[in-house]
Coordinates of C-alpha atoms and ligand atoms in Angstrom, one line a residue:
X790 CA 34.9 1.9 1.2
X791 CA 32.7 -1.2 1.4
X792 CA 29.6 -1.4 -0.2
X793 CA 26.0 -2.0 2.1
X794 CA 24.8 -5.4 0.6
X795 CA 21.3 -5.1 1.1
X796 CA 19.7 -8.3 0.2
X797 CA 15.7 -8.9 -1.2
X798 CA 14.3 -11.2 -0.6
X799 CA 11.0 -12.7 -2.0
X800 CA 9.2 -15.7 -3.3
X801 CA 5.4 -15.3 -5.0
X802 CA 4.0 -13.1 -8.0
X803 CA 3.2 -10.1 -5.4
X804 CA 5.8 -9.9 -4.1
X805 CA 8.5 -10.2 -7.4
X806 CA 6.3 -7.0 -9.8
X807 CA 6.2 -4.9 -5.7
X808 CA 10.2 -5.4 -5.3
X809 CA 11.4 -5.8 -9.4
X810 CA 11.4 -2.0 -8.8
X811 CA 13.3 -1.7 -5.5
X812 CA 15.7 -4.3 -6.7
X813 CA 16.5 -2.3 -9.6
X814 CA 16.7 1.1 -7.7
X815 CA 19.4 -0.3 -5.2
X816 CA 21.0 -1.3 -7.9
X817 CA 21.8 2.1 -9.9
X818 CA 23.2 3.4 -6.1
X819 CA 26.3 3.3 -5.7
X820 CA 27.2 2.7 -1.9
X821 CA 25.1 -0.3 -2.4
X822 CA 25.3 -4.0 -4.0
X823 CA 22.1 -5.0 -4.3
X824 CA 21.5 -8.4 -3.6
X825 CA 18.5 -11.0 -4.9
X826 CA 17.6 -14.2 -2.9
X827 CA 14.3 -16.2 -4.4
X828 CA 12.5 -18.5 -2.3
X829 CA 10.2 -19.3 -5.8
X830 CA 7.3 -20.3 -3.3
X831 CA 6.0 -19.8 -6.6
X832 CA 8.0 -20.6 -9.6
X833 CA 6.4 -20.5 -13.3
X834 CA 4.5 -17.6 -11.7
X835 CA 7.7 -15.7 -10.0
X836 CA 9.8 -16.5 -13.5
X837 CA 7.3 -14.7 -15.2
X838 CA 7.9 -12.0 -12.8
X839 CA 11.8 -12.0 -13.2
X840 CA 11.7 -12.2 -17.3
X841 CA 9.4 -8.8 -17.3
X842 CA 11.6 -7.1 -15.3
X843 CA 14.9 -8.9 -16.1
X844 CA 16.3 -9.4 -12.8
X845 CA 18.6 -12.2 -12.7
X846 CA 18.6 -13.7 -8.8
X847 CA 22.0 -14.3 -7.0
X848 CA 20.3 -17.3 -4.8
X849 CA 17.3 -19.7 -6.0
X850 CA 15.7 -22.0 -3.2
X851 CA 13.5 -23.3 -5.4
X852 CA 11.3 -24.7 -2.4
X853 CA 8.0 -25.0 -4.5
X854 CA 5.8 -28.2 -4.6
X855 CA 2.5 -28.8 -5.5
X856 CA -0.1 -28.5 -3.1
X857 CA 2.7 -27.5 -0.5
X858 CA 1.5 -26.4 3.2
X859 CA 2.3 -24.0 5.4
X860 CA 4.7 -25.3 7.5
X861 CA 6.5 -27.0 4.2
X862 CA 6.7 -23.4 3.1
X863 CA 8.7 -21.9 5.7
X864 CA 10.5 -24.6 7.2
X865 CA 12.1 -24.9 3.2
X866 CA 12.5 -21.7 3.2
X867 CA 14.5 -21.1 6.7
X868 CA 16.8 -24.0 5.8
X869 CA 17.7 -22.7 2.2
X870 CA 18.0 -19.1 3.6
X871 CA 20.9 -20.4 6.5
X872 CA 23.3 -21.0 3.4
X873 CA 21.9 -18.2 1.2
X874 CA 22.8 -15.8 4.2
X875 CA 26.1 -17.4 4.8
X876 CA 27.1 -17.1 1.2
X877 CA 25.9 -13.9 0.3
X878 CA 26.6 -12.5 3.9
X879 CA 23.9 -9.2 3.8
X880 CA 23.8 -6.2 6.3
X881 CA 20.5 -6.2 5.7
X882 CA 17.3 -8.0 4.5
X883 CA 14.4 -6.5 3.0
X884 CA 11.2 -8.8 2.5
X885 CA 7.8 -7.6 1.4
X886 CA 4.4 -7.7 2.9
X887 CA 3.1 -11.0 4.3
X888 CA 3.8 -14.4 2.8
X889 CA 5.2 -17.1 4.4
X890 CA 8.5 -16.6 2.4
X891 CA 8.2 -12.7 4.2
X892 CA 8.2 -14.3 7.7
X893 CA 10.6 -17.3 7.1
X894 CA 12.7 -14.3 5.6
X895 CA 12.7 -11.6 8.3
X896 CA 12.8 -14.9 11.2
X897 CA 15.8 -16.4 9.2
X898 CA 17.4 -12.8 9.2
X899 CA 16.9 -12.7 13.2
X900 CA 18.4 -15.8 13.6
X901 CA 22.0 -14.8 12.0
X902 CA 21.1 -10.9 13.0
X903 CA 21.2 -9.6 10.5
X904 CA 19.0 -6.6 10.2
X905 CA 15.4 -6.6 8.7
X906 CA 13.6 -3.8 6.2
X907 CA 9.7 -4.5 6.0
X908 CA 8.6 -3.3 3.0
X909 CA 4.8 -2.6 3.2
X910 CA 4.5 -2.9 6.6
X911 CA 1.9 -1.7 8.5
X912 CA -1.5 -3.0 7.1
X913 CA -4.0 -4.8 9.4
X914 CA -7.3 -6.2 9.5
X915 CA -7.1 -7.3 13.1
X916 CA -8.2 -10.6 12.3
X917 CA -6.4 -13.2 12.8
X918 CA -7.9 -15.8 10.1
X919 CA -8.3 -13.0 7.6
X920 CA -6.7 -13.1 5.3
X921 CA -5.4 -16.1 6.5
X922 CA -2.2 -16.7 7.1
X923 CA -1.2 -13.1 6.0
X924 CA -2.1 -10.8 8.5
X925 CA -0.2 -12.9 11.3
X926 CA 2.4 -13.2 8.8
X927 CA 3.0 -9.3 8.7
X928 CA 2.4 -8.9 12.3
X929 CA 5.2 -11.4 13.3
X930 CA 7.5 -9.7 10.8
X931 CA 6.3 -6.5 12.6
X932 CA 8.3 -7.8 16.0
X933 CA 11.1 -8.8 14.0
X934 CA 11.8 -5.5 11.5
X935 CA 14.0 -2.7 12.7
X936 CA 12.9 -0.7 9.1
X937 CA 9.2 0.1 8.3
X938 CA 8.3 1.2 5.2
X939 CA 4.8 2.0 5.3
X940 CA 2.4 2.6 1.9
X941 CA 0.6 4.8 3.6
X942 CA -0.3 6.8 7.1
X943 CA -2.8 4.9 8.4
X944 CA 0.3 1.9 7.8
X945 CA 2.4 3.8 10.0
X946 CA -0.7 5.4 12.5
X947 CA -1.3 0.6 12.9
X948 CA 2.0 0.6 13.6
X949 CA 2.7 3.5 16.3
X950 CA -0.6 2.1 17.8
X951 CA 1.1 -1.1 18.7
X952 CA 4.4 0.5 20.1
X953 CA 6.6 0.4 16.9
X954 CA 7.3 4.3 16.9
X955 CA 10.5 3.8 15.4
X956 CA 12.6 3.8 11.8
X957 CA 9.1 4.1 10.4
X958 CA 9.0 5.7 6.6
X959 CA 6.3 6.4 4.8
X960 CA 7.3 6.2 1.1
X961 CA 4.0 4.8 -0.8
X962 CA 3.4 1.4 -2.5
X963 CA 6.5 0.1 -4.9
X964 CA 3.5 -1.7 -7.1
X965 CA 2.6 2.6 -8.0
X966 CA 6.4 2.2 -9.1
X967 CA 5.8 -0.7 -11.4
X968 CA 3.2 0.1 -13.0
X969 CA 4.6 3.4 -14.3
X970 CA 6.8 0.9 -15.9
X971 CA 4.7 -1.6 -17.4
X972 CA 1.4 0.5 -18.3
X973 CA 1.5 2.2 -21.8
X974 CA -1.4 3.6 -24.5
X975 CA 0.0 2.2 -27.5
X976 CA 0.7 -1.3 -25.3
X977 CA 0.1 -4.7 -28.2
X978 CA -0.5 -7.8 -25.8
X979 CA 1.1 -10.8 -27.1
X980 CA -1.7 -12.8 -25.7
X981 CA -3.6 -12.4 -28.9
X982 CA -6.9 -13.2 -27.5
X983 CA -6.4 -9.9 -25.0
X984 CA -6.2 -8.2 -28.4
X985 CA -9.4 -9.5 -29.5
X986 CA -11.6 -8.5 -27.0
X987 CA -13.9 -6.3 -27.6
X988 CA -13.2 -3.3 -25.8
X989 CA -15.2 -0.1 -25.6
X990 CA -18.3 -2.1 -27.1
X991 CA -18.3 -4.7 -24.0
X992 CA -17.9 -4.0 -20.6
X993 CA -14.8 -6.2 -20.0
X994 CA -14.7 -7.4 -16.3
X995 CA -11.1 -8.4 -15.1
X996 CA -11.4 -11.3 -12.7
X997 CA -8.9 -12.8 -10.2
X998 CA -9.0 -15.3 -7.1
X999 CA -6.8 -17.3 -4.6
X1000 CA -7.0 -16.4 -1.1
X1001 CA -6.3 -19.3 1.3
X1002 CA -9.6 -17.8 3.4
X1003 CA -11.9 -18.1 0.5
X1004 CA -11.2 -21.8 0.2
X1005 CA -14.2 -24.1 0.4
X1006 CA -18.1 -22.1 0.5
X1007 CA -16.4 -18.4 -0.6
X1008 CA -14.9 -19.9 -3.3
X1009 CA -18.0 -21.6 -4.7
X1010 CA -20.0 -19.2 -4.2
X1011 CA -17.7 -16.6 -6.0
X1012 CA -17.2 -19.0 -8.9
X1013 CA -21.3 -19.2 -9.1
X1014 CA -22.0 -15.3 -8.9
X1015 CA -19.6 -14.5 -11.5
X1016 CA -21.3 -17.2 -13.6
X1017 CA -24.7 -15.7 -12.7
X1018 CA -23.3 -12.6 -14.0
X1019 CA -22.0 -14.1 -17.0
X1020 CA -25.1 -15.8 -18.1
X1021 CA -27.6 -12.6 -17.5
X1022 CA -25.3 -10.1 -19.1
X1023 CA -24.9 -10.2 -22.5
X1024 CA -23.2 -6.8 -22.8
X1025 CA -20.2 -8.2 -20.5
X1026 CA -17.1 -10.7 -20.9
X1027 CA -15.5 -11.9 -17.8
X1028 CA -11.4 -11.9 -18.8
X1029 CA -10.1 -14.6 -15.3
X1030 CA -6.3 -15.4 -15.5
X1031 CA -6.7 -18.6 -13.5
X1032 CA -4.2 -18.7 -10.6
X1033 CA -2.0 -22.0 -10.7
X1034 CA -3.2 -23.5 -7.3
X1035 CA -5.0 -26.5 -8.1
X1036 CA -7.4 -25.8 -5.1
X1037 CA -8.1 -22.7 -6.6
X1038 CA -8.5 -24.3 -10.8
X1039 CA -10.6 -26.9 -9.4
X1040 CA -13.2 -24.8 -8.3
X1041 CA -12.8 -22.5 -11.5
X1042 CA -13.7 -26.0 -12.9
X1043 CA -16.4 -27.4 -11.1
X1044 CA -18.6 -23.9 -10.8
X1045 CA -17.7 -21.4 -13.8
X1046 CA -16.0 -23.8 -16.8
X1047 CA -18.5 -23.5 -19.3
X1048 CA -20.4 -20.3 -18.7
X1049 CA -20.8 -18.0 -21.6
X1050 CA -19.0 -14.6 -22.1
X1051 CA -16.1 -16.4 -19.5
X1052 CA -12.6 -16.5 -21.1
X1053 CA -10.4 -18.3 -18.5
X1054 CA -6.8 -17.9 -19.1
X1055 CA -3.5 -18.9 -17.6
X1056 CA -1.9 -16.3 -15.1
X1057 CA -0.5 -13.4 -17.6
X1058 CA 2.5 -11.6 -17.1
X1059 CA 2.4 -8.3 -15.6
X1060 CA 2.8 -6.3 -18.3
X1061 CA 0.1 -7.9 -20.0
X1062 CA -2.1 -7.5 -16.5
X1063 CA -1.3 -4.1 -16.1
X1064 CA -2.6 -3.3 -19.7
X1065 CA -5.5 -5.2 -19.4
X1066 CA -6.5 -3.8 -16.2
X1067 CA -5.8 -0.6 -17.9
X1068 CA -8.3 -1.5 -20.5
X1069 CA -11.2 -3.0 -19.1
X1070 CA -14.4 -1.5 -17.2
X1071 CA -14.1 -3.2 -13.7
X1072 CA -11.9 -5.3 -11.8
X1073 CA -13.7 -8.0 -9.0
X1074 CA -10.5 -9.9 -7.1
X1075 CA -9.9 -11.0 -4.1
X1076 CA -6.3 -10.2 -4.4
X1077 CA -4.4 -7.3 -2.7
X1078 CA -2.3 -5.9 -5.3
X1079 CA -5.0 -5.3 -7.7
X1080 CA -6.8 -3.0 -5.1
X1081 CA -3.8 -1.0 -5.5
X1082 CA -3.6 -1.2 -9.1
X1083 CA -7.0 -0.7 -10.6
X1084 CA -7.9 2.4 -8.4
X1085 CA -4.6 4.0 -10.0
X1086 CA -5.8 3.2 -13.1
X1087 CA -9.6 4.7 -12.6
X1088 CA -11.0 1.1 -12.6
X1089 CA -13.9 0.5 -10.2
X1090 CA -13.1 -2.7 -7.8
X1091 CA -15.7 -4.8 -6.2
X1092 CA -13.7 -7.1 -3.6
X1093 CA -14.7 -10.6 -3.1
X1094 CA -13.7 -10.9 0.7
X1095 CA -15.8 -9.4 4.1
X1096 CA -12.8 -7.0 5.0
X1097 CA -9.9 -5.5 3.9
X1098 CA -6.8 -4.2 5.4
X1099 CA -6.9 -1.6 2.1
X1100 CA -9.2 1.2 3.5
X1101 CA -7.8 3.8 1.9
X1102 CA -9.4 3.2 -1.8
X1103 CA -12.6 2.8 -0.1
X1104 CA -12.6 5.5 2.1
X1105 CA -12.0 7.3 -1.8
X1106 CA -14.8 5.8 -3.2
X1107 CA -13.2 3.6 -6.0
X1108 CA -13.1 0.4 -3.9
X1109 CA -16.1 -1.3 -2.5
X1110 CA -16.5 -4.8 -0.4
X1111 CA -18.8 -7.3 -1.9
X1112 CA -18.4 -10.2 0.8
X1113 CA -18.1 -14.2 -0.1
X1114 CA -22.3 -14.4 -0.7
X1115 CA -23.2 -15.4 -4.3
X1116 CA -26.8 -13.0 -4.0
X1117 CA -24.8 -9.8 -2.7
X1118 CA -21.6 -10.0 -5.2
X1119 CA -24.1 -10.2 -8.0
X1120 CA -26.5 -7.4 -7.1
X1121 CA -23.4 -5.4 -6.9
X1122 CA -21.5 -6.0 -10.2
X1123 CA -25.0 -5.6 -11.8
X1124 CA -25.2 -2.3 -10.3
X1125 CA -22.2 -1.0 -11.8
X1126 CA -23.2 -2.9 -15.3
X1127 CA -26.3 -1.3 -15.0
X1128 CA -26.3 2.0 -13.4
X1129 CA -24.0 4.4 -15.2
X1130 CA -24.3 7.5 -12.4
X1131 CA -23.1 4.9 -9.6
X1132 CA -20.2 3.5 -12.1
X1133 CA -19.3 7.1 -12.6
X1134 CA -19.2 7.4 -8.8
X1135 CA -16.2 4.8 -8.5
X1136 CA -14.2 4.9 -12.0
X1137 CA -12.4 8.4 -10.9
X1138 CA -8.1 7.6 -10.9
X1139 CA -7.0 7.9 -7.1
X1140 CA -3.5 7.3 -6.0
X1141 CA -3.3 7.2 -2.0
X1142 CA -1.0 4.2 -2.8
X1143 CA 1.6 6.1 -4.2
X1144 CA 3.2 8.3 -6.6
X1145 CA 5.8 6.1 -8.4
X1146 CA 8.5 7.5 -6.1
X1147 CA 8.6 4.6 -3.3
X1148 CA 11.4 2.9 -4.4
X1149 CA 13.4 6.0 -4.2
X1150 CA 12.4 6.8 -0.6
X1151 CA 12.9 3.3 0.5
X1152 CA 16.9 3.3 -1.0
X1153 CA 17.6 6.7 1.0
X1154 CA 15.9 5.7 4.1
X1155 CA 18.6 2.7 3.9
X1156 CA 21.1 5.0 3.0
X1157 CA 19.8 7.0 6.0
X1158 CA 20.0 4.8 8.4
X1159 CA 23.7 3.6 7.8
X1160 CA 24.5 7.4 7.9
X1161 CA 25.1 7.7 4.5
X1162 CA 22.4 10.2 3.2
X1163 CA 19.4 12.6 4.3
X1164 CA 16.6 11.1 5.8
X1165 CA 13.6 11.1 2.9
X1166 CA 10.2 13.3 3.0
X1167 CA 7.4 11.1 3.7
X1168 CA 4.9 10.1 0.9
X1169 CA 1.7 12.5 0.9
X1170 CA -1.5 12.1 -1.3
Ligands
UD1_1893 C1 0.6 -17.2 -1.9 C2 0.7 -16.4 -0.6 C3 -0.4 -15.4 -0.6 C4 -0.4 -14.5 -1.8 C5 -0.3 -15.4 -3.1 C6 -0.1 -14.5 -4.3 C7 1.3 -17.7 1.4 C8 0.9 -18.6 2.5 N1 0.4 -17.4 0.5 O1 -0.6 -17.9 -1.9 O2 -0.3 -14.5 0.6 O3 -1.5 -13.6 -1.9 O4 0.7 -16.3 -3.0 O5 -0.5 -15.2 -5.5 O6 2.4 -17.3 1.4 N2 1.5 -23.0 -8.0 C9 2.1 -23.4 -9.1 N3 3.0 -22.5 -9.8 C10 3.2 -21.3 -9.4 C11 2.5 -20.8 -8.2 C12 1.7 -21.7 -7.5 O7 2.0 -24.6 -9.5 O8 3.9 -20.5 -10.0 C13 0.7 -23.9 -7.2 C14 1.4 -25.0 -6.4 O9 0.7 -26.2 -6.5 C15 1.4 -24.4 -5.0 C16 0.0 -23.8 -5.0 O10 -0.1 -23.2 -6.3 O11 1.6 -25.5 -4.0 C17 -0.2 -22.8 -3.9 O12 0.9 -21.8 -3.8 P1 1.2 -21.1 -2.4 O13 2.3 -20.1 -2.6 O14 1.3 -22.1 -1.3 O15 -0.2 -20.3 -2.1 P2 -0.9 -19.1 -2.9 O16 -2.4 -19.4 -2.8 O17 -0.3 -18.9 -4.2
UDP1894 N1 -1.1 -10.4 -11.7 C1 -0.4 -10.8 -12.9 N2 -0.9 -11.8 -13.7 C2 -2.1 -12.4 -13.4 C3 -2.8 -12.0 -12.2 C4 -2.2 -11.0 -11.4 O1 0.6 -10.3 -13.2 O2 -2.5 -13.2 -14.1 C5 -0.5 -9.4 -10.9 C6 -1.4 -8.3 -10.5 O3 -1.5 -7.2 -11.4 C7 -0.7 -7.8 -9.2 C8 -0.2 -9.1 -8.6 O4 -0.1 -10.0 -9.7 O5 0.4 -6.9 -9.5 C9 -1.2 -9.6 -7.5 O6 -0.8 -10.9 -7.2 P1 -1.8 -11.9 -6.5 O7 -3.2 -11.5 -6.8 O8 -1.4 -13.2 -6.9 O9 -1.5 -11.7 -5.0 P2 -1.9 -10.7 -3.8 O10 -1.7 -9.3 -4.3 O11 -3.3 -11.0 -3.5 O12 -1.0 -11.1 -2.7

């Protein structure tokens, strides 16, 4: 009997360490070949990505350029996934969560129909600009998918509520998957400036920030509350692996460069992230996947955006929005620097993202699906 070839496809940081594990898990089953298409929307940031895991690709579209746009994104990507999909010739696609490589995937598998597996599907904010361009991203790939595998039930609940009631699987986050792999006590970083830190005695805040949104005013005024709370705290150090968007470094530039306690680095690889997160007293990001991480690690997380389509850490108590205004991000992080009983409050480990077993459910619900296996139990905190 033919093998399924169920292809994966992705493209930036994200979404390489949330399918690495999914890749790999296809791959140890046996009624499946499991295939690997890169866009590299990102590339020294996605390589990173493929030499931690080791996952060699079986297609490259190498689309990046610098400064790229939307619409150079996924009209590069749509033309290199025609031959990838006429080469490799999957029964199935699976893309993750809401880049533009996720919807010029799942549109590129509609137009040779070929089917589609969303993978983290289900998260809103109901606004359209934010974050911007991801939540239309997901919900487009929403019409397109015939699979949803949802983190969570309130995924699956957005998803029901907009007439998708079926093939929908709730099997956690794949990131709770990778970190079980990267994360370890004994952990040496090879970035030997990570090694010098001076945990336990500082508080060591973990920075990160890149969303298309926060371009412009958020930015700026992010980059000038976290050098406010640089400069008034000398009991902290601010650890920020710079993403590699020049919009992104030139702000780091013009507004924090130069603050003291501030060590900005280049991106780190995940297993060095993961470790660090691991290690260090809070997290402030505007990113997605480390409002997964940290709360699985018992790290407090102040969010620098005005909403997330993340509630669940929040509704736990381990997550909190801080907005894009310089005055209210610092009067929060110095809250939690200063007010142990309210740091206590948030620094307690909560999973409702997963419990390292996604990956697994994801593979049977495949397997499922082609009639080839039981259907899996869903996820359940
Ligand atoms: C992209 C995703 C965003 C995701 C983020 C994760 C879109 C539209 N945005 O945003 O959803 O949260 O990735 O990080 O899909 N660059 C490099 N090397 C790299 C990576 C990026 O030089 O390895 C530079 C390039 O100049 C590139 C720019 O960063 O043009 C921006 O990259 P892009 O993928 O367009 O946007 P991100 O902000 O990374
Ligand atoms: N990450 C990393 N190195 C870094 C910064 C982040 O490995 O220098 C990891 C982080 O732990 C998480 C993922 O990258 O797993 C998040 O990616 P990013 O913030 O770029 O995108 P988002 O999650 O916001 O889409």
């Amino acid at each position: 009997m033919s093998k399924l070839r169920i292809m994966s496809v992705f493209g930036t940081r994200p979404e390489a360490i949330k399918m690495a594990p999914l890749v790999r898990e296809l791959a140890s089953r046996g009624e499946i070949e499991s295939l690997c298409c890169v866009t590299a929307q990102h590339r020294q940031m996605l390589d990173s990505v493929l030499e931690v895991f080791d996952i060699k690709p079986d297609c490259d579209l190498d689309i990046m350029t610098p400064r790229q746009t939307l619409s150079t994104i996924t009209s590069k990507c749509l033309l290199g996934m025609d031959d990838a999909i006429e080469r490799l010739k999957p029964d199935m696609i699976l893309v993750h969560g809401d880049t533009s490589t996720t919807f010029a995937g799942a549109l590129s598998a509609f137009y040779h129909q070929v089917k589609v597996g969303h993978v983290e599907a289900g998260l809103r904010t109901y606004n359209k600009y934010s974050p911007y361009p991801e939540e239309m991203n997901r919900k487009l790939v929403s019409s397109i998918a015939d699979l949803y595998f949802c983190p969570t039930v309130s995924n699956r609940e957005n998803l029901v509520r907009e007439g998708f009631t079926e093939n929908l699987f709730i099997t956690g986050n794949t990131v709770i998957d990778a970190l079980k792999t990267t994360v370890r006590e004994d952990y040496r970083f090879e970035t030997e400036e990570l090694n010098k830190l001076p945990y336990g005695e500082k508080k060591i805040i973990l920075v990160t920030c890149h969303r298309r949104e926060n371009y412009g005013e958020p930015m700026k005024n992010i980059m000038l509350a976290l050098r406010q709370i640089a400069e008034q705290n000398t009991d902290v150090e601010l650890v920020y692996p710079v993403h590699l968007s020049p919009v992104v470094r030139e702000a780091v530039d013009k507004y924090l460069r130069g603050a003291p306690r501030v060590h900005l680095i280049d991106p780190l690889p995940a297993d060095e992230m993961h470790n660090l997160m691991a290690r260090c007293y809070m997290v402030m990001t505007d990113s997605g996947g480390l409002q997964e991480e940290a709360p699985a690690l018992g790290k407090p997380v102040l969010v620098l955006r005005r909403e997330t389509e993340r509630p669940e850490a929040v509704e736990a108590g381990t997550v909190r929005l801080a907005g894009v205004v310089q005055d209210d991000i610092v009067t929060m992080a110095e809250r939690l620097i200063r007010d142990k009983d309210a740091y206590a409050r948030m620094a307690h480990a909560v999973n409702p993202y997963g419990d390292g077993n996604a990956c697994s459910r994801i593979a049977d619900a495949i397997l499922w699906y082609y009639g080839k296996g039981e259907k899996p139990k869903d996820f359940t905190v």
